[in-house]
mmCIF file of C-alpha atoms and ligand atoms in Angstrom:
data_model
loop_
_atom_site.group_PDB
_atom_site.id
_atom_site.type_symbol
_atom_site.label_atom_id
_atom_site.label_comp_id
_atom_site.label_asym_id
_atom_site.label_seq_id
_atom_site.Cartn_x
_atom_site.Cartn_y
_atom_site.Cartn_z
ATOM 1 C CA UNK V 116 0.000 0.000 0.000
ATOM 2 C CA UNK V 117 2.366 2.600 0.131
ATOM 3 C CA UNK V 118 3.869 3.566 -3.117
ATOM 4 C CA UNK V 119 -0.324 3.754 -3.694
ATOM 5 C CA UNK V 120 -0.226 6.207 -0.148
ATOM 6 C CA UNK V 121 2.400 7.980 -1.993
ATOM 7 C CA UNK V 122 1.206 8.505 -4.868
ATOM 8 C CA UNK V 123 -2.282 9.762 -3.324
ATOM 9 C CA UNK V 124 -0.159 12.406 -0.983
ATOM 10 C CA UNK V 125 1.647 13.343 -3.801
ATOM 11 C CA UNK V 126 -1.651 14.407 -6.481
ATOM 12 C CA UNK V 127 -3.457 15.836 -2.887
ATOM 13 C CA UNK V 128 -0.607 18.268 -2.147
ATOM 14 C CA UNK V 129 0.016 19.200 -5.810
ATOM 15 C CA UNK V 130 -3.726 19.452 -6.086
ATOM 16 C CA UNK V 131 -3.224 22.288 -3.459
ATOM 17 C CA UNK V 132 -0.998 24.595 -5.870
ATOM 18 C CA UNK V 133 -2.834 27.754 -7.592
ATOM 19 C CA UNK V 134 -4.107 26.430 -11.154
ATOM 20 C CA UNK V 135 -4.385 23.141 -10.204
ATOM 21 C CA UNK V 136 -7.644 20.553 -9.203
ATOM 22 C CA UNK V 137 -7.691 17.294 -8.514
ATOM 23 C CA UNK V 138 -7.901 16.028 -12.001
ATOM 24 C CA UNK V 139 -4.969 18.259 -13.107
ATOM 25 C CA UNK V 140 -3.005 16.980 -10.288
ATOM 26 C CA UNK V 141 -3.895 13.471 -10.911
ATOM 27 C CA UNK V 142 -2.766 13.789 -14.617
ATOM 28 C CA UNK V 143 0.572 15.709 -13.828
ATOM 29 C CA UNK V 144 1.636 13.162 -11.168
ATOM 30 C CA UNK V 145 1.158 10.625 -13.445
ATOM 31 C CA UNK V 146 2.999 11.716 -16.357
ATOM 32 C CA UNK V 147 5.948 12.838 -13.964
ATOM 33 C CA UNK V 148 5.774 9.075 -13.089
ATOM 34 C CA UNK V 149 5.951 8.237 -16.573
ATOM 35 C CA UNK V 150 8.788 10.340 -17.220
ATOM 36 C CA UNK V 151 10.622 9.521 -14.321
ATOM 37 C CA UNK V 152 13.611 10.374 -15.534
ATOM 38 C CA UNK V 153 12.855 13.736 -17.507
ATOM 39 C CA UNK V 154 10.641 14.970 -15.085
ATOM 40 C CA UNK V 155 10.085 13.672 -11.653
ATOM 41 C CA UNK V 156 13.708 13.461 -10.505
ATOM 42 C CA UNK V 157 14.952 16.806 -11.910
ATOM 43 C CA UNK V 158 11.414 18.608 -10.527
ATOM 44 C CA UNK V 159 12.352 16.838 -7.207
ATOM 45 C CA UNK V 160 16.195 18.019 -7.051
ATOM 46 C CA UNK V 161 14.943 21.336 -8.157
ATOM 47 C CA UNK V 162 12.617 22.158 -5.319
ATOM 48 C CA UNK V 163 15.401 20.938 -2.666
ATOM 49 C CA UNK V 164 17.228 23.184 -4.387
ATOM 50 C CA UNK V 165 15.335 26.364 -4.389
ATOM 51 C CA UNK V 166 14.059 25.181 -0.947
ATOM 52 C CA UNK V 167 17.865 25.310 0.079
ATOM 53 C CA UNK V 168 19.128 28.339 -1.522
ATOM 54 C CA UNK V 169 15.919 30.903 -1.938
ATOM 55 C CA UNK V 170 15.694 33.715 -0.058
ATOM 56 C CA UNK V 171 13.868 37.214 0.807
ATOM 57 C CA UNK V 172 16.081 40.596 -0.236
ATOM 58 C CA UNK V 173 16.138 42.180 3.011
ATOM 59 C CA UNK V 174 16.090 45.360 0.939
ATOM 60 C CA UNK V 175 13.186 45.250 -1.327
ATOM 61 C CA UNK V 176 11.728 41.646 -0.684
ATOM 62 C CA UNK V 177 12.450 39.778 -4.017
ATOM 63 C CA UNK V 178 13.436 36.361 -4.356
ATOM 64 C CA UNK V 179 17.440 35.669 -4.647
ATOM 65 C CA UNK V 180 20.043 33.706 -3.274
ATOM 66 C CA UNK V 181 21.997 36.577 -1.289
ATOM 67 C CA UNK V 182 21.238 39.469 1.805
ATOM 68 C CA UNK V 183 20.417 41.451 -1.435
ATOM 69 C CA UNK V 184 18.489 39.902 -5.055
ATOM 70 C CA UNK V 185 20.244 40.492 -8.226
ATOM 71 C CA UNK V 186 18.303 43.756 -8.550
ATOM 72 C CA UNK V 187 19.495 45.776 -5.507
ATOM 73 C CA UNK V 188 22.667 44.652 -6.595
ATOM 74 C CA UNK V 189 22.746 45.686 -9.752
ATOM 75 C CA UNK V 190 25.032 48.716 -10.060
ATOM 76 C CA UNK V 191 23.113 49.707 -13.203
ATOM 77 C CA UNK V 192 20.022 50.305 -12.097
ATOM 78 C CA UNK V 193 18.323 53.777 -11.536
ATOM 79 C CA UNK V 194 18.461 54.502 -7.457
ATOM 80 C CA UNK V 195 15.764 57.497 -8.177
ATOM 81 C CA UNK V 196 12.740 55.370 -9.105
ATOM 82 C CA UNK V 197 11.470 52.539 -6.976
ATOM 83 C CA UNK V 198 8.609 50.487 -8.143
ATOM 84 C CA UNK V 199 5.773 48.979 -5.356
ATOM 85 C CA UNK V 200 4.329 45.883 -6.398
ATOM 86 C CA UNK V 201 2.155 43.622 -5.265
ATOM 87 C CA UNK V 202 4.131 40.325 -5.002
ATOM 88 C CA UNK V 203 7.215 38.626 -6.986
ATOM 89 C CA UNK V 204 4.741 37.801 -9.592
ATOM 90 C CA UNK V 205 4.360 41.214 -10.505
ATOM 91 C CA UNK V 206 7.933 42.176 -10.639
ATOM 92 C CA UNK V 207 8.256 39.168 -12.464
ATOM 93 C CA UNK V 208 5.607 40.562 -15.430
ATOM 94 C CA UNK V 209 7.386 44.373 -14.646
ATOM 95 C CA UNK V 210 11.002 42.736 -15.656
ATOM 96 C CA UNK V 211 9.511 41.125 -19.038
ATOM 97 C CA UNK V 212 8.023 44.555 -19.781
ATOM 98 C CA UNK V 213 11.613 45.126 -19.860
ATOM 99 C CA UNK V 214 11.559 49.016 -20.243
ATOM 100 C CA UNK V 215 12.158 49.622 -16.371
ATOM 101 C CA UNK V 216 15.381 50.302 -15.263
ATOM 102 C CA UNK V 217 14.693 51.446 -11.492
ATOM 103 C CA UNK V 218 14.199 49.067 -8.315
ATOM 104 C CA UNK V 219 11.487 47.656 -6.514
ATOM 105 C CA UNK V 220 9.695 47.237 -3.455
ATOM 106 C CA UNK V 221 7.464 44.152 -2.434
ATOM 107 C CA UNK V 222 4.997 44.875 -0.381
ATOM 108 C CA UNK V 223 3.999 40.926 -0.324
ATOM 109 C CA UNK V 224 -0.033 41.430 -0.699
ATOM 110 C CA UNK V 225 -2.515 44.289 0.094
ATOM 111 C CA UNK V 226 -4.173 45.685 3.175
ATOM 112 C CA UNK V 227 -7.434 43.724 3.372
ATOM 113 C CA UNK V 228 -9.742 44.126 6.218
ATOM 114 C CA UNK V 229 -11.507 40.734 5.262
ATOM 115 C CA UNK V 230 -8.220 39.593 5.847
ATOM 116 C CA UNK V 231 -7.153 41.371 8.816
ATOM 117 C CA UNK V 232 -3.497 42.197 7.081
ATOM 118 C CA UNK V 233 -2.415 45.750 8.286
ATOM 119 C CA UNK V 234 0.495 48.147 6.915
ATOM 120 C CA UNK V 235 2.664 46.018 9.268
ATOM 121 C CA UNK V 236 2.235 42.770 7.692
ATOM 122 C CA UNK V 237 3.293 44.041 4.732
ATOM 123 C CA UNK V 238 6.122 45.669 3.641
ATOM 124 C CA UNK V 239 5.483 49.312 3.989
ATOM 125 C CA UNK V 240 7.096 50.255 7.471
ATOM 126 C CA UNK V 241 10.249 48.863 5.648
ATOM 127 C CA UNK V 242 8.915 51.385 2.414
ATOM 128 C CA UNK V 243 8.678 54.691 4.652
ATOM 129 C CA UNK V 244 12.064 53.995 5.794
ATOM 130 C CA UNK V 245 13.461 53.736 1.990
ATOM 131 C CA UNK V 246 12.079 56.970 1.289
ATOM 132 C CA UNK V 247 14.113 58.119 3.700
ATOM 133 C CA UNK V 248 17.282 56.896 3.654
ATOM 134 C CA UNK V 249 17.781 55.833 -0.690
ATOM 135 C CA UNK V 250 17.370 59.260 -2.544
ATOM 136 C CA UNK V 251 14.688 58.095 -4.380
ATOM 137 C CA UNK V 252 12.447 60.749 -6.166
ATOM 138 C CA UNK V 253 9.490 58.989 -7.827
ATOM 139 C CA UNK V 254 7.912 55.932 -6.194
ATOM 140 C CA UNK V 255 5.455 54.071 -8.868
ATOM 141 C CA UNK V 256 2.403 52.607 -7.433
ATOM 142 C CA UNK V 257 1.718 49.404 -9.412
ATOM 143 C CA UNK V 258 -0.570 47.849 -8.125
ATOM 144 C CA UNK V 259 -3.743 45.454 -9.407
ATOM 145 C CA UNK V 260 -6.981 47.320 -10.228
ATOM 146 C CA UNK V 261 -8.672 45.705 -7.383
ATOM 147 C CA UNK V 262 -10.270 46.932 -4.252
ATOM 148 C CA UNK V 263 -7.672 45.576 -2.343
ATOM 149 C CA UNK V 264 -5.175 47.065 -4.760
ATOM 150 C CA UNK V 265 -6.153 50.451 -5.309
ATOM 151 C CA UNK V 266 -6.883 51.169 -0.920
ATOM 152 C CA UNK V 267 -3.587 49.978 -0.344
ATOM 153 C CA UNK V 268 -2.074 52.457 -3.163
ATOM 154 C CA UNK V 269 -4.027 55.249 -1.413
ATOM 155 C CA UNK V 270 -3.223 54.618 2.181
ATOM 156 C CA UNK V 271 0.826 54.748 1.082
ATOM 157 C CA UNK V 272 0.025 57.324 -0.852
ATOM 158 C CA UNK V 273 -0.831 58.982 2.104
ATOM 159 C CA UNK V 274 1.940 57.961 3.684
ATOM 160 C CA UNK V 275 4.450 59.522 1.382
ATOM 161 C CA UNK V 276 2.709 62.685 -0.100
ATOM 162 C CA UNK V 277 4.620 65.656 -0.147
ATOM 163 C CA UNK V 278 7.994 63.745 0.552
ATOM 164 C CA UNK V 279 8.139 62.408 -3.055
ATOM 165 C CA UNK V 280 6.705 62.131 -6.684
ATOM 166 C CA UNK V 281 4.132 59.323 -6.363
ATOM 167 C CA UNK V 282 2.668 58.106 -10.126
ATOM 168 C CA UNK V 283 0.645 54.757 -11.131
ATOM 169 C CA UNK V 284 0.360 52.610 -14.194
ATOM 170 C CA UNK V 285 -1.944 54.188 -16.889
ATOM 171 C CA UNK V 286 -4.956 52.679 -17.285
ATOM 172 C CA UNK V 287 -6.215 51.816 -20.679
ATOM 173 C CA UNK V 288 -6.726 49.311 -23.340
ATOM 174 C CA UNK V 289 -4.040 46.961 -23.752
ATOM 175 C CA UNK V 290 -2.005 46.733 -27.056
ATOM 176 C CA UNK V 291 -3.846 43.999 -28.953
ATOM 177 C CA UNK V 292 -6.825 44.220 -26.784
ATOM 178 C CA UNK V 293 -10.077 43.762 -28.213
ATOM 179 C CA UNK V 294 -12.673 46.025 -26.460
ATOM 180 C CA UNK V 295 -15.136 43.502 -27.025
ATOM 181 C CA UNK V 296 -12.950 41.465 -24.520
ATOM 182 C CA UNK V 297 -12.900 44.303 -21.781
ATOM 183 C CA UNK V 298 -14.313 44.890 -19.008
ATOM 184 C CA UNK V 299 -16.313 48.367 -18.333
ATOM 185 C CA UNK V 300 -14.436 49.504 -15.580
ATOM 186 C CA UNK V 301 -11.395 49.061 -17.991
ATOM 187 C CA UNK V 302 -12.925 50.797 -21.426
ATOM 188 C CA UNK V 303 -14.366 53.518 -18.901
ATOM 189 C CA UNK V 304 -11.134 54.541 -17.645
ATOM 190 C CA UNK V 305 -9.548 54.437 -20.824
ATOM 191 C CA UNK V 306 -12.278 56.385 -22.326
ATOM 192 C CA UNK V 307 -11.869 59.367 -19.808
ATOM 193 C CA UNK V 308 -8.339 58.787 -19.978
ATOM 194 C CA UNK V 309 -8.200 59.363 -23.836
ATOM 195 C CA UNK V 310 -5.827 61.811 -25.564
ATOM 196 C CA UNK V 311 -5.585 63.716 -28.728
ATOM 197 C CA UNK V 312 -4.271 61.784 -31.867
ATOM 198 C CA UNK R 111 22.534 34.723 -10.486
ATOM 199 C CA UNK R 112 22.019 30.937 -9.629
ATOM 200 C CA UNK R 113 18.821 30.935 -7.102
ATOM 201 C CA UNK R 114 17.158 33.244 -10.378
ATOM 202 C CA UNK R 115 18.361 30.345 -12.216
ATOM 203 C CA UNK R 116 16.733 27.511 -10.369
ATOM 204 C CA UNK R 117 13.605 29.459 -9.616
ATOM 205 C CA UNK R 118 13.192 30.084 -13.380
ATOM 206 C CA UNK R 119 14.360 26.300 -14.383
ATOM 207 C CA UNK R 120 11.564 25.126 -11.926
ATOM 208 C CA UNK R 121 9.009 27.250 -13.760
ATOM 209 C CA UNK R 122 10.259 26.202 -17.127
ATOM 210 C CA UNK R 123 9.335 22.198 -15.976
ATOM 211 C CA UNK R 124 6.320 23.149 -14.063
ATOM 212 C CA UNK R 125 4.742 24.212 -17.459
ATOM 213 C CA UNK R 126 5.665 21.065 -19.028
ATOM 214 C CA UNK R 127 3.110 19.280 -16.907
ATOM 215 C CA UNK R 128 -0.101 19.030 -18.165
ATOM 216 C CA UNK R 129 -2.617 21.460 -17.078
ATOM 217 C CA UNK R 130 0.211 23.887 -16.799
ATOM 218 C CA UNK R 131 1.020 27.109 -18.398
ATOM 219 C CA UNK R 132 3.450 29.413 -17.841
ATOM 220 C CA UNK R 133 2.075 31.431 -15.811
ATOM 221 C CA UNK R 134 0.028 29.023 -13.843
ATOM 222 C CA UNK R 135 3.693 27.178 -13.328
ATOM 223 C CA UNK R 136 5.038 30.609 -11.768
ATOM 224 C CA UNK R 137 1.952 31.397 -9.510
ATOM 225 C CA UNK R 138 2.563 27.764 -8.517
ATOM 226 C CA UNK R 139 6.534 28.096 -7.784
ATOM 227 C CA UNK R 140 6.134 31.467 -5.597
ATOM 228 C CA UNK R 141 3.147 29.834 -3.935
ATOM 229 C CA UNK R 142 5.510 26.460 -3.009
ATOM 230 C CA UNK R 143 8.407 28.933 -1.891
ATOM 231 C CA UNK R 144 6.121 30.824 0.308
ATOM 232 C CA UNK R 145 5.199 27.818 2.121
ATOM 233 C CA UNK R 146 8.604 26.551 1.756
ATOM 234 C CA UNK R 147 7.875 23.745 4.718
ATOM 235 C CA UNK R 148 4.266 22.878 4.063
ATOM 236 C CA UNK R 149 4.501 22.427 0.509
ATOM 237 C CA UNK R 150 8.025 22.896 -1.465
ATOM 238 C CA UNK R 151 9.852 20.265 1.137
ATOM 239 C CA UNK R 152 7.544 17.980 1.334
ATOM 240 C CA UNK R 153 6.856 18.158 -2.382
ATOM 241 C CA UNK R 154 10.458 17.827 -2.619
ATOM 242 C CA UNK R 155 10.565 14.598 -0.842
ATOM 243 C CA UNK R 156 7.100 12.933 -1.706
ATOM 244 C CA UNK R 157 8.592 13.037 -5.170
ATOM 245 C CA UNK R 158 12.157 11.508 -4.534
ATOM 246 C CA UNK R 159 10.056 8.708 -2.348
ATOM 247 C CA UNK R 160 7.519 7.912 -5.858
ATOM 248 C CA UNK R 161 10.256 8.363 -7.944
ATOM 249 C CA UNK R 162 12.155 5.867 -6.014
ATOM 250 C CA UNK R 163 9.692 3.095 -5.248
ATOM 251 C CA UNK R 164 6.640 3.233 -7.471
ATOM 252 C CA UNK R 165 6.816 0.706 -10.472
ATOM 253 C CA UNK R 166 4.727 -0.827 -13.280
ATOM 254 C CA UNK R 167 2.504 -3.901 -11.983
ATOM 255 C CA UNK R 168 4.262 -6.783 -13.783
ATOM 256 C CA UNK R 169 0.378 -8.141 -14.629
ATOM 257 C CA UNK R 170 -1.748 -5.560 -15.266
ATOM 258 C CA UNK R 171 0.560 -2.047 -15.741
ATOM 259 C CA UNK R 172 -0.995 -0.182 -12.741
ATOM 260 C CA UNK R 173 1.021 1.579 -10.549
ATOM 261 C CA UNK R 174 2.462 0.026 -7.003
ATOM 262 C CA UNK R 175 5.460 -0.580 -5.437
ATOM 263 C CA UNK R 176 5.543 -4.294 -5.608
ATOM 264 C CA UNK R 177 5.770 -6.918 -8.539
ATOM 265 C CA UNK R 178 1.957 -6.813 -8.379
ATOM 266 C CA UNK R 179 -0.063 -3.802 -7.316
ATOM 267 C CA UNK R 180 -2.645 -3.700 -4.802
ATOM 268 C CA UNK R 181 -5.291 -4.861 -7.241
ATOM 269 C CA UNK R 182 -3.741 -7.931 -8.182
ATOM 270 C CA UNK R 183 -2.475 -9.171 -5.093
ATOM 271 C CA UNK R 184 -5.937 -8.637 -3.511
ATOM 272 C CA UNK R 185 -7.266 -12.222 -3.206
ATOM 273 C CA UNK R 186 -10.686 -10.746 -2.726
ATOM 274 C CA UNK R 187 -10.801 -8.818 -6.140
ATOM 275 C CA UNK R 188 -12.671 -11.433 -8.872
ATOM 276 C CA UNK R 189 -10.767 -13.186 -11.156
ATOM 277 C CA UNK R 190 -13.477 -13.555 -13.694
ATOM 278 C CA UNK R 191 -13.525 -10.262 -14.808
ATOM 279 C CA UNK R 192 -10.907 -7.794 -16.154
ATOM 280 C CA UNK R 193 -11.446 -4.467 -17.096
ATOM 281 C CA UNK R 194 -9.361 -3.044 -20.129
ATOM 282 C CA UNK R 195 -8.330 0.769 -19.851
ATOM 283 C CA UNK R 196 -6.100 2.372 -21.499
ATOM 284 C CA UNK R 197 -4.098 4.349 -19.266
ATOM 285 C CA UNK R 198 -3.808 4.128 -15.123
ATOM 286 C CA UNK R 199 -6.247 7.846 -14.424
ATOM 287 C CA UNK R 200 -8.760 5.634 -16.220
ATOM 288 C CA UNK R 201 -8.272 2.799 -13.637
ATOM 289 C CA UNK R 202 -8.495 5.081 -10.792
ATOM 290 C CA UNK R 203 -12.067 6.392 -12.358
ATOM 291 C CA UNK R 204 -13.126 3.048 -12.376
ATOM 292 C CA UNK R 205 -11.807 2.295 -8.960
ATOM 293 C CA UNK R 206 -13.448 6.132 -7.423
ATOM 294 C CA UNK R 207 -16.491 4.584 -9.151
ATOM 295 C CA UNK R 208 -16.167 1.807 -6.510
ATOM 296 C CA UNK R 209 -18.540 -0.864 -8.324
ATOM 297 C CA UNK R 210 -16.102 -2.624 -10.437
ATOM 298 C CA UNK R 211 -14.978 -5.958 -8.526
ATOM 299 C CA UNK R 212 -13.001 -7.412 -10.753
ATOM 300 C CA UNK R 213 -9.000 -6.864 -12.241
ATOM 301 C CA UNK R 214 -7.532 -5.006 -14.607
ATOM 302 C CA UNK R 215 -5.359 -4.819 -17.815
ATOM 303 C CA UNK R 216 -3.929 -1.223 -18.392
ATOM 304 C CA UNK R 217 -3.003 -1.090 -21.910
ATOM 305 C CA UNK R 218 -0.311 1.982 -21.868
ATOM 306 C CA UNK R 219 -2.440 3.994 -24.472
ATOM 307 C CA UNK R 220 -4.094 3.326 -28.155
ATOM 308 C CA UNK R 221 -3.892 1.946 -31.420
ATOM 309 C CA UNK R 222 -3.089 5.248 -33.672
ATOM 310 C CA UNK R 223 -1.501 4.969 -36.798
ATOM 311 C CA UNK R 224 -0.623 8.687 -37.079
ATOM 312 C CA UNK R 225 1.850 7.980 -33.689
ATOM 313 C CA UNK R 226 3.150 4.875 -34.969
ATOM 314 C CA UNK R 227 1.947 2.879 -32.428
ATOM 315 C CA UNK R 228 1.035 -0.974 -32.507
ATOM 316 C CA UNK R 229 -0.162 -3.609 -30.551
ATOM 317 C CA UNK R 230 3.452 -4.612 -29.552
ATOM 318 C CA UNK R 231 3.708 -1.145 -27.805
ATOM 319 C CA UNK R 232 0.530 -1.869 -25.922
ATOM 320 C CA UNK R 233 0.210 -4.276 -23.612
ATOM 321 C CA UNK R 234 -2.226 -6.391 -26.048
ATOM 322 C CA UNK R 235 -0.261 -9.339 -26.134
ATOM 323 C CA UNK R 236 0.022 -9.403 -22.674
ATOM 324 C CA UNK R 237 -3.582 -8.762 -22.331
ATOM 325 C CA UNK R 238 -4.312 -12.099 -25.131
ATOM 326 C CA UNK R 239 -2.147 -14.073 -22.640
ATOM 327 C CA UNK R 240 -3.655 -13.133 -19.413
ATOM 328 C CA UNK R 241 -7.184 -14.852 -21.224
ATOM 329 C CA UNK R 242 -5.351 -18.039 -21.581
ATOM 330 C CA UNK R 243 -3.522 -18.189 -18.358
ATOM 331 C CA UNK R 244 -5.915 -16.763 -16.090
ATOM 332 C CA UNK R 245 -9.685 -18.107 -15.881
ATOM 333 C CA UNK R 246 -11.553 -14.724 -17.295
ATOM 334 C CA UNK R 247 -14.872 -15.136 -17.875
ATOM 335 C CA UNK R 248 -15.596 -11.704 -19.288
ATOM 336 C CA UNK R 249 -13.473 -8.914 -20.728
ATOM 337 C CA UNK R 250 -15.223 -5.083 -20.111
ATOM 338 C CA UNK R 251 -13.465 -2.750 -22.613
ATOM 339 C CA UNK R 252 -13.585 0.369 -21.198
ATOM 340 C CA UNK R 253 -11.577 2.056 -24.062
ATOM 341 C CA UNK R 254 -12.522 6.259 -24.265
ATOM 342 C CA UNK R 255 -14.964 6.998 -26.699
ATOM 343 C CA UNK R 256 -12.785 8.753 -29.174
ATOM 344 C CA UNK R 257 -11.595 7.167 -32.174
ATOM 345 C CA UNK R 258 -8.396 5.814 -31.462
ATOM 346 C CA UNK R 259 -10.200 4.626 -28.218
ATOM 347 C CA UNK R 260 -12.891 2.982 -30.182
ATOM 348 C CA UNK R 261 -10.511 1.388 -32.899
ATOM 349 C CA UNK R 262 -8.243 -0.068 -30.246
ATOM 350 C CA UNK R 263 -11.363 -1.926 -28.484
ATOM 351 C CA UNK R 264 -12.338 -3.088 -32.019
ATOM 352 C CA UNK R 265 -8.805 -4.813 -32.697
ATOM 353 C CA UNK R 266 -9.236 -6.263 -29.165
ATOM 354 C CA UNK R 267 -12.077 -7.618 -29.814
ATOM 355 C CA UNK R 268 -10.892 -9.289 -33.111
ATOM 356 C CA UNK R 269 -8.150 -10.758 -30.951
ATOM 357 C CA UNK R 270 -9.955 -12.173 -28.213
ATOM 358 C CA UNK R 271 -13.672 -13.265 -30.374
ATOM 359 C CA UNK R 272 -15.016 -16.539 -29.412
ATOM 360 C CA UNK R 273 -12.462 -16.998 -26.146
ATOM 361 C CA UNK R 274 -14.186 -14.763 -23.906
ATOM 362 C CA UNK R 275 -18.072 -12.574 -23.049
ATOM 363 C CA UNK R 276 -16.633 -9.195 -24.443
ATOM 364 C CA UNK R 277 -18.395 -6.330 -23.054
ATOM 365 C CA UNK R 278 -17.929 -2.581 -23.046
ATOM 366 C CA UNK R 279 -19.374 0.550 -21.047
ATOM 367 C CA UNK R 280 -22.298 1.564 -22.768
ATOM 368 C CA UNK R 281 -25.019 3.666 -21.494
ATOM 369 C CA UNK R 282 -23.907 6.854 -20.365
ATOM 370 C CA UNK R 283 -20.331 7.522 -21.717
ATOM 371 C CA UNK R 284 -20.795 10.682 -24.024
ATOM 372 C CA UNK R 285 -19.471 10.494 -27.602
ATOM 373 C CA UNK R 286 -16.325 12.174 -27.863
ATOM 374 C CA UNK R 287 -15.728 11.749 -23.878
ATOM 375 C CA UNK R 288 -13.284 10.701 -21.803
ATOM 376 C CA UNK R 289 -13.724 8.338 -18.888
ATOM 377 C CA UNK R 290 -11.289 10.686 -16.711
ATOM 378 C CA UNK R 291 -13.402 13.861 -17.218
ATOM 379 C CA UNK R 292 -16.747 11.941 -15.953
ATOM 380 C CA UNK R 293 -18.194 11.773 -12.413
ATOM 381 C CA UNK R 294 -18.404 8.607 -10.320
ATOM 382 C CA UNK R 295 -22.147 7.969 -10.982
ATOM 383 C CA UNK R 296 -22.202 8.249 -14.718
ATOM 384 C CA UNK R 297 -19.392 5.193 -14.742
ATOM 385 C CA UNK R 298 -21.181 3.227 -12.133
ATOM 386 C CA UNK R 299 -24.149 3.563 -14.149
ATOM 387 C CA UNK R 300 -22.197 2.758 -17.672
ATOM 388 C CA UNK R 301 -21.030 -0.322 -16.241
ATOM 389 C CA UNK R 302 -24.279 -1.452 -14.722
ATOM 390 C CA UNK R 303 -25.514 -0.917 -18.228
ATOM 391 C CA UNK R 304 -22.350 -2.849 -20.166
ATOM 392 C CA UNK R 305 -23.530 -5.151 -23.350
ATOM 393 C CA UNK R 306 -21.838 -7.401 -25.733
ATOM 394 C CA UNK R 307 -20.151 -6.712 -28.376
HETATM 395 ZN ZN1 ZN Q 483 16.111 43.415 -3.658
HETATM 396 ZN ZN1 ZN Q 484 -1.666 -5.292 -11.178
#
């Protein structure tokens, strides 16, 4: 019974990851097992791996292997603009964008009353004190068009007006966007946010 | 540079599972490395442990970590009957259905010329000797209704004609579905309702 016990522990905790069901996880265990080799050895010595050697930035909270990620390192980078995002996710989709050259900060989530997660389970103590002490001149607010999203963006905007430039992420339609695909909140903005051609 | 590295290697074979994009594969990864010890570890090591011990039942192709799995060693399972599927998620449907008494023959796929593959890279001949060897009474394809599916029960039941009752799911298997996608009743009741070929 227990390579069966295994199996069934395996599909119920992948079954557990964002994107998957049951089913999904039931079909991805199983061709791992079939490509034992290919795939369910190298995934395994992979995740020790990154369970090993991943860590937090203490600086801005991205994922890297040092006290600072490759970003905070990076010499090359603008010191003046620092970019808030949500999670690593959405530095992740800010990086393949590719046309940003400052740093970040993670806040890790959003304020959410539902929740109960205040300012100081996230990140933004640590942002108020980067303000401070990093010369920075524009902080970009770039955060999800949710609820969640956009009170969190206000309540550190109130936190740093008057000490910097504070700026967010047009809104609009997005290149190869079909409006027909849109929501309204999304065609509205862009709509009132339309310029002269 | 090399945690960046692992991080994005581990998304890269994330997507390769099925069910998995991209982007599903990197909401996944930052999902296991936030809970690094309830999920990435013990992913980690659930996977070394299947990769390690879980192996093809030398009778019937399903999945244990003995020379015969569960199913076959189970002296109260019937001998009579054996159930044809083609891979081993179909076998667990059957067995979530929780009607089905008897054995089974996994057949590692399906007839289909456009992939090249035969009855020697099945487990047909296999499945013609287990009729001789073992006392089965009645054979229950329970082949996918897709064409491959179908064509693969139809070569069976060439094979097999006159040694054996050859039966197959019938009432309530949709055309064009697959026994994996249905719920538990609709395969009880499809197997209640099996007729001969
Ligand atoms: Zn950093
Ligand atoms: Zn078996």
């Amino acid at each position: 019974m227990s390579a069966s016990r295994d199996i069934d522990s395996l599909i119920d905790m992948m079954a557990r990851l964002p994107g998957l069901g049951p089913r999904s996880a039931r079909r991805a265990v199983l061709q791992m097992i079939r490509k034992r080799e290919l795939l369910l050895t190298p995934l395994a010595d992979l995740m020790h791996q990154v369970a090993v050697t991943v860590r937090e930035c203490e600086r801005c909270g991205n994922l890297g292997s040092d006290r600072l990620c490759d970003i905070c390192a990076n010499e090359k980078r603008a010191n003046s603009e620092l970019c808030v995002v949500e999670d690593v996710a959405d530095l992740w989709a800010m990086e393949r964008g590719g046309s940003f050259r400052g740093r970040y900060h993670v806040l890790g989530g959003t304020l959410s009353a539902l929740d109960a997660v205040g300012p100081d389970e996230l990140r933004i103590p640590k942002l108020v004190q980067r303000i401070e002490d990093e010369g920075i001149s524009e902080v970009i607010l770039a955060l999800n068009a949710t609820v969640d999203g956009q009170t969190t963006a206000h309540y550190i905007a109130d936190q740093l007006e008057g000490r910097v430039r504070l700026t967010s992420l047009a809104q609009g339609v997005p290149i190869g966007g079909e409006l027909d695909y849109l929501d309204d909140g999304t065609i509205t903005a862009a709509l009132r946010a339309r310029k002269d051609i």
